[in-house]
mmCIF file of C-alpha atoms and ligand atoms in Angstrom:
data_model
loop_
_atom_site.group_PDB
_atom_site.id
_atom_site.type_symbol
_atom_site.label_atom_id
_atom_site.label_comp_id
_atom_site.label_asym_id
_atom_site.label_seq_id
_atom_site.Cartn_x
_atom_site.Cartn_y
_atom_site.Cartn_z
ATOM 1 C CA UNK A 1198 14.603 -25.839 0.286
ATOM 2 C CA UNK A 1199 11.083 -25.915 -0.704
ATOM 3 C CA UNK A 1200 11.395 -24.462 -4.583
ATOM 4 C CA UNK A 1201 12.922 -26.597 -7.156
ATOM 5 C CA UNK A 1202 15.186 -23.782 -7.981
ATOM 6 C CA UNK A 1203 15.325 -19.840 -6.809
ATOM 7 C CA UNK A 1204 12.420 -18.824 -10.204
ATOM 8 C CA UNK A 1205 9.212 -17.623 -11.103
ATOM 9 C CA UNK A 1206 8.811 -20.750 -12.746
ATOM 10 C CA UNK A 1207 9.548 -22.997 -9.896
ATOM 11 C CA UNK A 1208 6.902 -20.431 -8.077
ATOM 12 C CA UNK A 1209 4.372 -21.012 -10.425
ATOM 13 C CA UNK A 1210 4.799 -24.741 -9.568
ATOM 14 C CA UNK A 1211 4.432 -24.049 -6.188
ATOM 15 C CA UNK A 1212 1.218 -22.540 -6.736
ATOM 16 C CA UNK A 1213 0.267 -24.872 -9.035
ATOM 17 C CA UNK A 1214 0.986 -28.347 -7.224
ATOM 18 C CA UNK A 1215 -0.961 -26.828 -4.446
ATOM 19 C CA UNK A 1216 1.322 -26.367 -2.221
ATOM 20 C CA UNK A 1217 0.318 -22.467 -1.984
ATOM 21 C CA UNK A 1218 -3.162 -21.880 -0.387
ATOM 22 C CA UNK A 1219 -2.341 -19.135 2.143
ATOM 23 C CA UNK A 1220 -0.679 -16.653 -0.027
ATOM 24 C CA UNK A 1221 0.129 -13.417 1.954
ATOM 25 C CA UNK A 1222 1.034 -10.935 0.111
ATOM 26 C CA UNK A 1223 2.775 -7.215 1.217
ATOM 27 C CA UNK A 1224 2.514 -4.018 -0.919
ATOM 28 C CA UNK A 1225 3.578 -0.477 -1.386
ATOM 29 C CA UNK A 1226 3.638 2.497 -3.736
ATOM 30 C CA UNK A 1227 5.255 0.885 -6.483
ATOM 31 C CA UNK A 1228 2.609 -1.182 -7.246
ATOM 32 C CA UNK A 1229 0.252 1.808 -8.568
ATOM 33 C CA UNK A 1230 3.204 3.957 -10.179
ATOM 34 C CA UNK A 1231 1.963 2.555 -13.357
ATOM 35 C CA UNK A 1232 -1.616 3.630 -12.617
ATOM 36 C CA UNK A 1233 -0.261 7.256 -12.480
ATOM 37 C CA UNK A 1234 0.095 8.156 -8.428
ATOM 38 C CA UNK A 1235 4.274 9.047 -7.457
ATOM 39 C CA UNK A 1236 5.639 6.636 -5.290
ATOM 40 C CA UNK A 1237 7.583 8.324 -2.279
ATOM 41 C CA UNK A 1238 11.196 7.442 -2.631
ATOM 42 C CA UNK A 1239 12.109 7.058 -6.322
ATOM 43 C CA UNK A 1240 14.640 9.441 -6.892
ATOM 44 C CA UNK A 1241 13.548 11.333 -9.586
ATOM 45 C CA UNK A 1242 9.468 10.891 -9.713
ATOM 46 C CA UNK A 1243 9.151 10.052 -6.206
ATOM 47 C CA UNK A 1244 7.095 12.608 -4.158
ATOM 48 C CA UNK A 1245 9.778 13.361 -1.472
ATOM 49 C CA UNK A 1246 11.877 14.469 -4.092
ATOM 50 C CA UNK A 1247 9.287 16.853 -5.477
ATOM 51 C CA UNK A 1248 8.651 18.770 -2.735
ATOM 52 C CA UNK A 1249 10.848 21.525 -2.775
ATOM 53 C CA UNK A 1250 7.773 24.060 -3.696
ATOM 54 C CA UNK A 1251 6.196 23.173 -0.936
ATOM 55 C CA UNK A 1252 9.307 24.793 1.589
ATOM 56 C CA UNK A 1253 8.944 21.886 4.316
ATOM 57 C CA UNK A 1254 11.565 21.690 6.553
ATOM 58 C CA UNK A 1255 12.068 17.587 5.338
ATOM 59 C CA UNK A 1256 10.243 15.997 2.780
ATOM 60 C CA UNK A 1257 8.766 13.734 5.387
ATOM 61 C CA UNK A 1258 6.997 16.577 7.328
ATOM 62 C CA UNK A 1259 4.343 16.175 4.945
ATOM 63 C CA UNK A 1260 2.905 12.998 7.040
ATOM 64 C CA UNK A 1261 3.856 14.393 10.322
ATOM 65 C CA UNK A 1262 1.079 14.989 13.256
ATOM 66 C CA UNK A 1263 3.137 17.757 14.847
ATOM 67 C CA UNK A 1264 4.152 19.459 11.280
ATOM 68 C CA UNK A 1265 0.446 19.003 10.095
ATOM 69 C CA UNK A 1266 -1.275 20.873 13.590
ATOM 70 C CA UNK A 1267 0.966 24.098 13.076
ATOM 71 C CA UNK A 1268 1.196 24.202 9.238
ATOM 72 C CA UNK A 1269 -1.551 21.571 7.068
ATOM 73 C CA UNK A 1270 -1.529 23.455 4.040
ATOM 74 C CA UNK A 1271 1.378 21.529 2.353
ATOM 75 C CA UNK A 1272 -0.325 18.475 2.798
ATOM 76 C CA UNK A 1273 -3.397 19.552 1.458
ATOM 77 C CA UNK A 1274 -1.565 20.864 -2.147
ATOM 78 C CA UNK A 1275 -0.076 16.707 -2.128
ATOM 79 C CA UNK A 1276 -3.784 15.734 -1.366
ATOM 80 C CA UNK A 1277 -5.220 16.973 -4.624
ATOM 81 C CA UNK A 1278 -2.638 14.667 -6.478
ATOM 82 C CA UNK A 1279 -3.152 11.612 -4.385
ATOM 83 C CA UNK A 1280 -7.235 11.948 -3.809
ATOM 84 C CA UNK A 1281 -8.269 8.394 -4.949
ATOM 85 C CA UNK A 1282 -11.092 8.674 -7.837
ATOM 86 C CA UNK A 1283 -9.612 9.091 -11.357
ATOM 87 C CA UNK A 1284 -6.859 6.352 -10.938
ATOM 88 C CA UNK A 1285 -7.521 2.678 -12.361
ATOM 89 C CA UNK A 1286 -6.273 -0.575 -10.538
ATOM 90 C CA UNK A 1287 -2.732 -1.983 -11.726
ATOM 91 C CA UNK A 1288 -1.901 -5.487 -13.559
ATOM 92 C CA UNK A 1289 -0.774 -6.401 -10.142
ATOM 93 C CA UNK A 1290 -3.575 -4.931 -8.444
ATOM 94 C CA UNK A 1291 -5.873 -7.168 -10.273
ATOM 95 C CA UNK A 1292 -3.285 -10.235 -10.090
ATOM 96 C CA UNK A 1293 -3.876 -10.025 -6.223
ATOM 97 C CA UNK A 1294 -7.275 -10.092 -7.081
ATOM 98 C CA UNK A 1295 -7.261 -13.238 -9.154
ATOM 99 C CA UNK A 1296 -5.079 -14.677 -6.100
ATOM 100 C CA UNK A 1297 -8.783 -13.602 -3.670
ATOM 101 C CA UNK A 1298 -11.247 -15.057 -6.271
ATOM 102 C CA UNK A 1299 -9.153 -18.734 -6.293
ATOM 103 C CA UNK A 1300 -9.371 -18.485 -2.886
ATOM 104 C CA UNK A 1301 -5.434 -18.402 -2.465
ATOM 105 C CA UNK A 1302 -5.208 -14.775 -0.999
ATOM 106 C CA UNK A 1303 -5.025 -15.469 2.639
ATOM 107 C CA UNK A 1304 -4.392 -11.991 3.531
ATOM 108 C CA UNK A 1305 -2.994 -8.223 1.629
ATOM 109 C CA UNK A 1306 -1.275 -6.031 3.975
ATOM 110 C CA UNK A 1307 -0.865 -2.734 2.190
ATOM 111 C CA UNK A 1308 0.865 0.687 3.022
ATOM 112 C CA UNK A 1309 -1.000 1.923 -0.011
ATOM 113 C CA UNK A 1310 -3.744 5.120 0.731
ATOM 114 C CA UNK A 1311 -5.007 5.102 -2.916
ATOM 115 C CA UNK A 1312 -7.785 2.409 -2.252
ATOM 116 C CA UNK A 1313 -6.986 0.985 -5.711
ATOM 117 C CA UNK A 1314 -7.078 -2.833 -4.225
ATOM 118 C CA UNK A 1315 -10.620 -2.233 -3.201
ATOM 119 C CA UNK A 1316 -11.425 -0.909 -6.616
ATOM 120 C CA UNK A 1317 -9.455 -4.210 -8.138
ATOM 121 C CA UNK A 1318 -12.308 -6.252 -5.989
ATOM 122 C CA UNK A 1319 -10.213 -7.912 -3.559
ATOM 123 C CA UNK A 1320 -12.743 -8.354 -0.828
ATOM 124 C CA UNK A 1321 -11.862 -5.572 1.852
ATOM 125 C CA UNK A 1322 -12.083 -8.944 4.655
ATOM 126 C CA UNK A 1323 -9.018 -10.036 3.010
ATOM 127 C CA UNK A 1324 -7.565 -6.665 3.417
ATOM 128 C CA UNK A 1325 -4.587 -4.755 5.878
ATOM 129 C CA UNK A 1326 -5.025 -1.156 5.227
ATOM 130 C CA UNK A 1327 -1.636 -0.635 7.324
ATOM 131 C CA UNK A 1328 -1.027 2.578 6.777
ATOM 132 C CA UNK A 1329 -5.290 3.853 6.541
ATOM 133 C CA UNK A 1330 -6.344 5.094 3.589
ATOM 134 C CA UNK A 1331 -8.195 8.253 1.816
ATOM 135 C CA UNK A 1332 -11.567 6.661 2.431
ATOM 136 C CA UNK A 1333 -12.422 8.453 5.831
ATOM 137 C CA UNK A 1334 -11.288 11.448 7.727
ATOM 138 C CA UNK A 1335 -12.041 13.503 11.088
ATOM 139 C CA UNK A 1336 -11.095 16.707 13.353
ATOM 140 C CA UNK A 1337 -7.267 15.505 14.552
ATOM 141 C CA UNK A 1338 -8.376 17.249 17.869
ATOM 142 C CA UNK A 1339 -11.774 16.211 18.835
ATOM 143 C CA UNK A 1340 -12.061 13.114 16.172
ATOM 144 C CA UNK A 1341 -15.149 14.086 14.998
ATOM 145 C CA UNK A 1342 -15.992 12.431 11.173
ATOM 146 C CA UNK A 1343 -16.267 14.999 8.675
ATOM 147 C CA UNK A 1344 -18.664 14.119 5.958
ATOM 148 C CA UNK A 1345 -17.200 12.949 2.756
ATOM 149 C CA UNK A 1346 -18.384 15.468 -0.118
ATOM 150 C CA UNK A 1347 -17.185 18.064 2.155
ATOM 151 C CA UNK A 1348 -14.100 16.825 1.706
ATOM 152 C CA UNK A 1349 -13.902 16.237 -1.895
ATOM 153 C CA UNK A 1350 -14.390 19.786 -2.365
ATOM 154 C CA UNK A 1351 -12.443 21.096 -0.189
ATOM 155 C CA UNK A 1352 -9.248 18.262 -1.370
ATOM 156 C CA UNK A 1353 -10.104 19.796 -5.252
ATOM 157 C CA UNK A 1354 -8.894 22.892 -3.944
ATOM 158 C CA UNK A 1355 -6.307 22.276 -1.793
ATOM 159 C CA UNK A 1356 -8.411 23.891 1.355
ATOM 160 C CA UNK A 1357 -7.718 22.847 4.844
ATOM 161 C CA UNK A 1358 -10.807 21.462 6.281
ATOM 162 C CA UNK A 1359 -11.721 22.456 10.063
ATOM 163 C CA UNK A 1360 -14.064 21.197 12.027
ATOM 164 C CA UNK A 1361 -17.811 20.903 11.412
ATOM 165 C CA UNK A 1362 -18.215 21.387 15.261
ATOM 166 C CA UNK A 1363 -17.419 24.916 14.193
ATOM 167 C CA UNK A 1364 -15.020 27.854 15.002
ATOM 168 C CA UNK A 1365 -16.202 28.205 18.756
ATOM 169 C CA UNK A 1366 -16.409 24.689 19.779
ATOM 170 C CA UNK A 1367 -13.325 23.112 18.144
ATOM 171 C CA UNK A 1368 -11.931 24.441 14.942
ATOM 172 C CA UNK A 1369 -9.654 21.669 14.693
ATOM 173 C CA UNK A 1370 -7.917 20.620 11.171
ATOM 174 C CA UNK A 1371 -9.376 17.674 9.436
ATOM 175 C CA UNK A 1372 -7.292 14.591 8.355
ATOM 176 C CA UNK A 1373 -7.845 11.821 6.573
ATOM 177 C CA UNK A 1374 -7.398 8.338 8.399
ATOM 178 C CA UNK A 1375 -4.085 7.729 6.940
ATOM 179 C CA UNK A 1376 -1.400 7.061 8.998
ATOM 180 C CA UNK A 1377 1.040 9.986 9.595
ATOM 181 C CA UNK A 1378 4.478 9.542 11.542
ATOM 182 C CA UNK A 1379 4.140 9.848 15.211
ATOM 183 C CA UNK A 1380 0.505 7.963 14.902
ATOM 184 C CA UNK A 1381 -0.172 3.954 15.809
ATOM 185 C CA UNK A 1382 -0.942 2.271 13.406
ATOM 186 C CA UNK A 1383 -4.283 0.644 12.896
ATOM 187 C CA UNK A 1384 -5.062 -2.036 15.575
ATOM 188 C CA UNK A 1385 -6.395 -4.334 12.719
ATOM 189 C CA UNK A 1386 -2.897 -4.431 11.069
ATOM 190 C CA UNK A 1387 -1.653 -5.632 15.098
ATOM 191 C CA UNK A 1388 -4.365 -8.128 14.684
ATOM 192 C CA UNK A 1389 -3.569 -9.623 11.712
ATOM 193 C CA UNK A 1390 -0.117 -9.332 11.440
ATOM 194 C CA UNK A 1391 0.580 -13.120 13.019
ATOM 195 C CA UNK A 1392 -1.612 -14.312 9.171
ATOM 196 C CA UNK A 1393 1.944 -13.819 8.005
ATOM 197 C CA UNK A 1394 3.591 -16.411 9.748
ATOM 198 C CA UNK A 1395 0.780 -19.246 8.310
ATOM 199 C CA UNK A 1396 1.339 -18.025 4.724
ATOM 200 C CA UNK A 1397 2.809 -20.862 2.429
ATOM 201 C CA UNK A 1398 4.329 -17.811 0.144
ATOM 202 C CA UNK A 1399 4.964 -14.349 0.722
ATOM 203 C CA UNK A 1400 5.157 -11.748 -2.393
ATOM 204 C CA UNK A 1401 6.517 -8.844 -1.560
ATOM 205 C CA UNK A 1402 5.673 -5.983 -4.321
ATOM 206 C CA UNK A 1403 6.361 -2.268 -5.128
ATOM 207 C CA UNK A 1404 7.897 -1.104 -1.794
ATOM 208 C CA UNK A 1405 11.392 -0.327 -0.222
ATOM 209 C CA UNK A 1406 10.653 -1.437 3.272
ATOM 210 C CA UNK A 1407 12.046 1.669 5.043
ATOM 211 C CA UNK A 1408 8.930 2.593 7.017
ATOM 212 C CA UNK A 1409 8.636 0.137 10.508
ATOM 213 C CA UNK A 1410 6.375 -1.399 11.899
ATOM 214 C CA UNK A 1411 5.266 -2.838 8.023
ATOM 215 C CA UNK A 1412 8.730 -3.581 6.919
ATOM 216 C CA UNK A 1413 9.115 -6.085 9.567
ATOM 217 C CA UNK A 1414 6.353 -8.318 8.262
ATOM 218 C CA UNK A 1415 8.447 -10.090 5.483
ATOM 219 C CA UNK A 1416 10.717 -11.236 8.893
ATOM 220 C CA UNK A 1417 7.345 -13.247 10.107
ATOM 221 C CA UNK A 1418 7.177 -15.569 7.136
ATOM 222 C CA UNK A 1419 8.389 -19.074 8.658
ATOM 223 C CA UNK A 1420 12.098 -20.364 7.095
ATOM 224 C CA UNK A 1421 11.555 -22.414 4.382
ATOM 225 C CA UNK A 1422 8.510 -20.819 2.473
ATOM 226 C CA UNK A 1423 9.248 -18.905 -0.043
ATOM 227 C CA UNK A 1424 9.711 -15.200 -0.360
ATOM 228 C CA UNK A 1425 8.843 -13.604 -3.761
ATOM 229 C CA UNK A 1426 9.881 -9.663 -4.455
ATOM 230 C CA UNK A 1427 9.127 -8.112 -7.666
ATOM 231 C CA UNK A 1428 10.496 -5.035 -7.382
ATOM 232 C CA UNK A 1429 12.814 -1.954 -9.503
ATOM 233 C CA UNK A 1430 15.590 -2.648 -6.579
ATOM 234 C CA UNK A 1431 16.635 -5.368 -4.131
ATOM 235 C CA UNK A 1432 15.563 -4.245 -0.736
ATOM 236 C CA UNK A 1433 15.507 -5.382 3.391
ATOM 237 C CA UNK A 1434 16.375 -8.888 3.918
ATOM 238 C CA UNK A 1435 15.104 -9.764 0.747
ATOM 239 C CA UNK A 1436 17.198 -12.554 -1.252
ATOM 240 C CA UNK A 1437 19.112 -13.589 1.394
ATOM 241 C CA UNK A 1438 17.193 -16.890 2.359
ATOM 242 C CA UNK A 1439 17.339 -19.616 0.029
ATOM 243 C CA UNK A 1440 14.285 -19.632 -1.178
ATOM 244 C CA UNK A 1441 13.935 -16.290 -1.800
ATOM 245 C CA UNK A 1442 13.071 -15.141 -5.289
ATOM 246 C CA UNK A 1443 14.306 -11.688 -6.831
ATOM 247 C CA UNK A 1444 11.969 -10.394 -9.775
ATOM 248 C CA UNK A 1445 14.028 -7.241 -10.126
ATOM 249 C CA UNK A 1446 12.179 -4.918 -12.389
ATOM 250 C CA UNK A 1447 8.780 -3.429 -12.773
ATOM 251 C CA UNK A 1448 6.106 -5.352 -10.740
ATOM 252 C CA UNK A 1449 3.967 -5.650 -13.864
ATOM 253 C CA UNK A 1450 6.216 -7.098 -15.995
ATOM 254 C CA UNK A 1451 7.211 -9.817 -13.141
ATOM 255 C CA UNK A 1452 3.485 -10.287 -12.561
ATOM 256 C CA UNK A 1453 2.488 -10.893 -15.941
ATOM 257 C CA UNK A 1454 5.324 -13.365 -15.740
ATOM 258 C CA UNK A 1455 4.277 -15.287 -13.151
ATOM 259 C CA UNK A 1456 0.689 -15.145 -14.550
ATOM 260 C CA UNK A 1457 2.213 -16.361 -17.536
ATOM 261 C CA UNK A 1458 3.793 -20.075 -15.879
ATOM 262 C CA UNK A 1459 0.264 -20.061 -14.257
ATOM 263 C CA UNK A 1460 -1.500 -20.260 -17.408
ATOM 264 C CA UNK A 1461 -3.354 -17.481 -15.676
ATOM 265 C CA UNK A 1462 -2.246 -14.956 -18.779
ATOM 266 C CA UNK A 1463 -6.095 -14.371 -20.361
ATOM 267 C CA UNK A 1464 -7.326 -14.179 -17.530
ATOM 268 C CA UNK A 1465 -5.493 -11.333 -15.955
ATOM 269 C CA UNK A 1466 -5.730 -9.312 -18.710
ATOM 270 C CA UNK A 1467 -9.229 -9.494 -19.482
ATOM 271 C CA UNK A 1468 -9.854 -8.529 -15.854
ATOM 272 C CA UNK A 1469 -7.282 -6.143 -15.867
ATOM 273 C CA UNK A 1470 -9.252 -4.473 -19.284
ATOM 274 C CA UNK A 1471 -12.803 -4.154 -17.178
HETATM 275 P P1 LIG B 1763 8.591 4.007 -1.494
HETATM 276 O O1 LIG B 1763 8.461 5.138 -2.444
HETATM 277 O O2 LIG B 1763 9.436 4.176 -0.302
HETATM 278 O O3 LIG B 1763 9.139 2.737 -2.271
HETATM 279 C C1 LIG B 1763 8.604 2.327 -3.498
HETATM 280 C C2 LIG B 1763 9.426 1.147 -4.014
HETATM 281 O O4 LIG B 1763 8.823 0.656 -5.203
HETATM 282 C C3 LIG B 1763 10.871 1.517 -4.366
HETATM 283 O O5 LIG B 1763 11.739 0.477 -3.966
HETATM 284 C C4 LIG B 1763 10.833 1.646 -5.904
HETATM 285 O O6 LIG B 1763 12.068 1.312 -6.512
HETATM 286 C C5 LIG B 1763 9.781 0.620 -6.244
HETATM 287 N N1 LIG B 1763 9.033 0.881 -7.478
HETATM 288 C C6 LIG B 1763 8.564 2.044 -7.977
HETATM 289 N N2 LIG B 1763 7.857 1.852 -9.097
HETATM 290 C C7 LIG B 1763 7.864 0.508 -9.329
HETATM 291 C C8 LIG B 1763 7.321 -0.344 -10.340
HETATM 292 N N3 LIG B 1763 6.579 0.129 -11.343
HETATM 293 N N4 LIG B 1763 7.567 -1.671 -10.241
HETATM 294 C C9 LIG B 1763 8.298 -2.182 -9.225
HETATM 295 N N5 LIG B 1763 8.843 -1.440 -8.258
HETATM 296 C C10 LIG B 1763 8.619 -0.112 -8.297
HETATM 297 O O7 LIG B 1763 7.093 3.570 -1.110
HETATM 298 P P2 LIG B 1763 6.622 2.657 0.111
HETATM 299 O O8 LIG B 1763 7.580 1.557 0.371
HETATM 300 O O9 LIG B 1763 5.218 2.308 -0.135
HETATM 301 O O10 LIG B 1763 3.788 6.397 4.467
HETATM 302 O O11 LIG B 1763 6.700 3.709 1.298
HETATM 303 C C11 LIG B 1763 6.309 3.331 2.590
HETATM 304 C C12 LIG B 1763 5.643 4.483 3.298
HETATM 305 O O12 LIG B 1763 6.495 5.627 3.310
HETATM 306 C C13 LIG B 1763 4.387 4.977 2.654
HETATM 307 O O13 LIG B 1763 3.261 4.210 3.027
HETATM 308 C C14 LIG B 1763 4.274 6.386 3.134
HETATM 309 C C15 LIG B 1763 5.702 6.816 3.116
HETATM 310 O O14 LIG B 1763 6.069 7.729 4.066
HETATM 311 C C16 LIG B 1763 2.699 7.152 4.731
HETATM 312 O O15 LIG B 1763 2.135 7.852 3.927
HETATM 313 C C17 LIG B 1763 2.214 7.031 6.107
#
């Protein structure tokens, strides 16, 4: 066992010592609940279980390619909520952050659209957007880009883009690059996915690991480094390797724990406050 015993404390030491340098870390929509965007699967709050307005036939049909060529409009109402802009980076947003700038980050792989670790500062080479993100978009049938203001207006009121090859040369429906069931994943994230098996810790935050291929990373990190999850709920094979750690609760709280044993406490905040 490499911790002295299964706590954020001994983690902290870990860091500390130096034993850390390659810190991969593996996020999802928990981590910017507390910056005001739903997660998907929390009972109550989560989006999937707020959907009944929008009459899909599953919650999930939202994010699918063959739901989203014969009917886009639902997605287009959730759009307006989730269109990155007004929402500011988490504690553990910027805690990743702090991990980049002391050079410990060795890579974030995130299923997060909201580009809120890009507005934290973590340098986008250090980044996995494994799921794309709100940043770009194009026609789904030709892939032509569609220009960005266009769609800001058209997101603010929930219109369904087509197009700007026009009605008689394509007319397709416009989608942002973020990753809807029944699409591949970004090739980057196939690139990069073998990072997680040099990391000397893993921290897994904010995510319930139902969605494959991304919920198999945690399974790359080699036996005997340390898995971290701060998390509301236990979840995949989290906690059952001995030096797993379980931070069961809200991730900012566990963060600003761990920042905390780091001495790292000021710091954090003061960046956090920017
Ligand atoms: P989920 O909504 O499935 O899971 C969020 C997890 O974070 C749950 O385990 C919550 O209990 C936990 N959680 C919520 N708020 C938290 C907080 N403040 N602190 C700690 N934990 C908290 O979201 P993801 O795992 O990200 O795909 O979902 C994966 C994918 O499913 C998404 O990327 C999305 C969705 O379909 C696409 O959009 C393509």
């Amino acid at each position: 066992e490499t911790l002295r015993e299964r706590s954020l404390a001994a983690v902290a030491e870990h860091i500390k010592s130096g034993k850390a340098r390659r810190i991969v870390v593996m996020t999802g929509a928990g981590i910017s609940t507390a910056a005001g965007i739903p997660d998907f699967r929390s009972p109550e709050t989560g989006l999937y279980a707020n959907l009944a307005k929008l009459n899909l036939p599953r919650p999930e049909a939202v994010f699918d390619l063959p739901f989203f060529r014969t009917n886009p409009k639902p997605f287009y109402v959730l759009a307006k909520d989730l269109y990155p802009g007004n929402f500011h980076p988490t504690v553990s947003h910027v805690f990743i952050s702090l991990l980049a700038k002391k050079g410990l980050l060795h890579q974030l792989f995130t299923q997060n659209i909201d580009c809120l670790e890009r507005a934290a500062g973590i340098p986008s080479e250090l980044i996995v957007e494994a799921h794309g993100s709100f940043a770009t978009q194009r026609c789904i049938e030709c892939r032509t880009p569609y220009p960005d203001d266009l769609m800001r207006e058209h997101v603010s009121r929930a219109q369904v883009p087509r197009c700007i090859r026009g009605p008689t040369e394509c007319d397709g429906f416009v989608k942002p690059d973020i990753v809807f069931f029944h699409e591949a994943l970004p090739t980057l994230f196939y690139d990069r996915k073998d990072l997680v098996d040099h990391a000397d810790l893993a921290l897994v935050l904010g995510t319930s690991l139902q969605v494959h291929p991304f919920a198999g990373l945690p399974e790359y990190v080699r036996e005997g480094v340390p898995r971290v999850l701060f998390n509301m709920e236990r979840v995949g094979s989290l906690g059952s390797l001995a030096d797993d750690v379980l931070e069961l609760g809200d991730c900012d709280g566990g963060i600003r724990k761990l920042a905390d044993e780091l001495g790292w406490s000021d710091e954090l905040e003061a960046e956090w406050r920017k």
